[in-house]
Amino acid sequence: MIKQISTLILAPFMFFVTKSLCLFYSSLAVVYLVIKFLKYDPKFWNPKVRTHPPACLSNPEFGTHNYIRVNGIKLHYVEKGDKSKPLMLFVHGFPEFWYSWRFQLKEFSNDYWCVAIDMRGYGDSDKPEGISSYEVDQLSDDIKSVIKELGREKCYLICHDWGAVVGWNFVQNNMNMVEKYVMMGAPSAQAWRKVIMSSEFWDQFKKSWYIFYFQMPRLPEFTISLNDFAVFKAVGSKQKSDTYTDEDMEAYKYTFSRPGALTPPINYYRANISFHKMPKLTTPTTFASGLYLLGEDDLYISKATGAELQKFFKNLQYEVVPGTNHFLQQDAPEKTNAIIRKFLKS
């Protein structure tokens, strides 16, 4: 009874806080835009028009492109490796697409059938309309359907950022479909809520500003497109030139500058950042071996999430990867791949 009363009180309070922070960060964005307007620079306001994809997106070294139909939508994926070997499924985050796994597709394809999907709303996958189309339960069911449509009962699951948020949900509800799993750069929705309402509140709260800002309609899409999608330069600003080249950056800019490409990914935040509506979850009786990785210099996720996840996900290892940022599978692919391979062999 006390728990139910606390929930009834907390939910509207957090709803108020979320909307207030959305307005606060949106106001800051508007002030920034006014200042930039007064210092008018045409290049800042008018992104480059990109009509052709860079060659790296069709590089056969990364695999071959294909499509699969699940839950009434078409998903694009890139595959590499022998189909008779165990399935290794890669699920990307924001702002990414299948290409963020290019190093892992090459690294693990000798031992696994590697498949990197574009999640619904991303890249060359279908982009259903409406915020509700991107609720985590539906996204989790996409993973389940992909595994089945690929003719498998189980997979090795590798996820990053939003892919990890969805991956935690999938693992919790479908533990029997996972041989082993690796989650990078994001906790489960439940662990995030617990950390942001715990003694570690301030650390995660500071890192979560963009989550509240993304609740605003249209404005986030507009600001991301400014200065020729400079956000994708910032994504790679701490990465070595050989792991995030100018052509790699063009691949991201091309993909997210296509008409309607930004709203569906941001709808992931709009559909799932709620303190009163929880996703459907089951409690596993047995737990597959799992690994949770965070970059040492991650700007978005508190390291306190690791201990919180281990309270529920039994048989879970937690490791901070030294000298890496949030995008650790691209920032330090050799180091990250070595940790994953060691875990898979353990």
Short mmCIF file of C-alpha atoms in Angstrom, two decimals, residues 9 43 120 140 165 189 206 212 233 298 307 318 320 346:
data_model
loop_
_atom_site.label_atom_id
_atom_site.label_comp_id
_atom_site.label_asym_id
_atom_site.label_seq_id
_atom_site.Cartn_x
_atom_site.Cartn_y
_atom_site.Cartn_z
CA ILE A 9 2.70 10.84 -5.61
CA LYS A 43 26.49 27.92 -43.68
CA ARG A 120 12.98 0.73 -36.83
CA SER A 140 12.19 -5.46 -27.97
CA VAL A 165 18.07 -0.07 -23.37
CA ALA A 189 15.23 1.89 -18.07
CA LYS A 206 23.76 16.36 -15.29
CA PHE A 212 14.63 16.14 -21.25
CA LYS A 233 31.72 15.90 -35.71
CA ASP A 298 31.34 8.52 -21.02
CA ALA A 307 26.25 -1.76 -9.59
CA TYR A 318 30.69 -4.92 -15.25
CA VAL A 320 34.85 0.33 -17.36
CA SER A 346 35.21 -17.33 -20.60
#
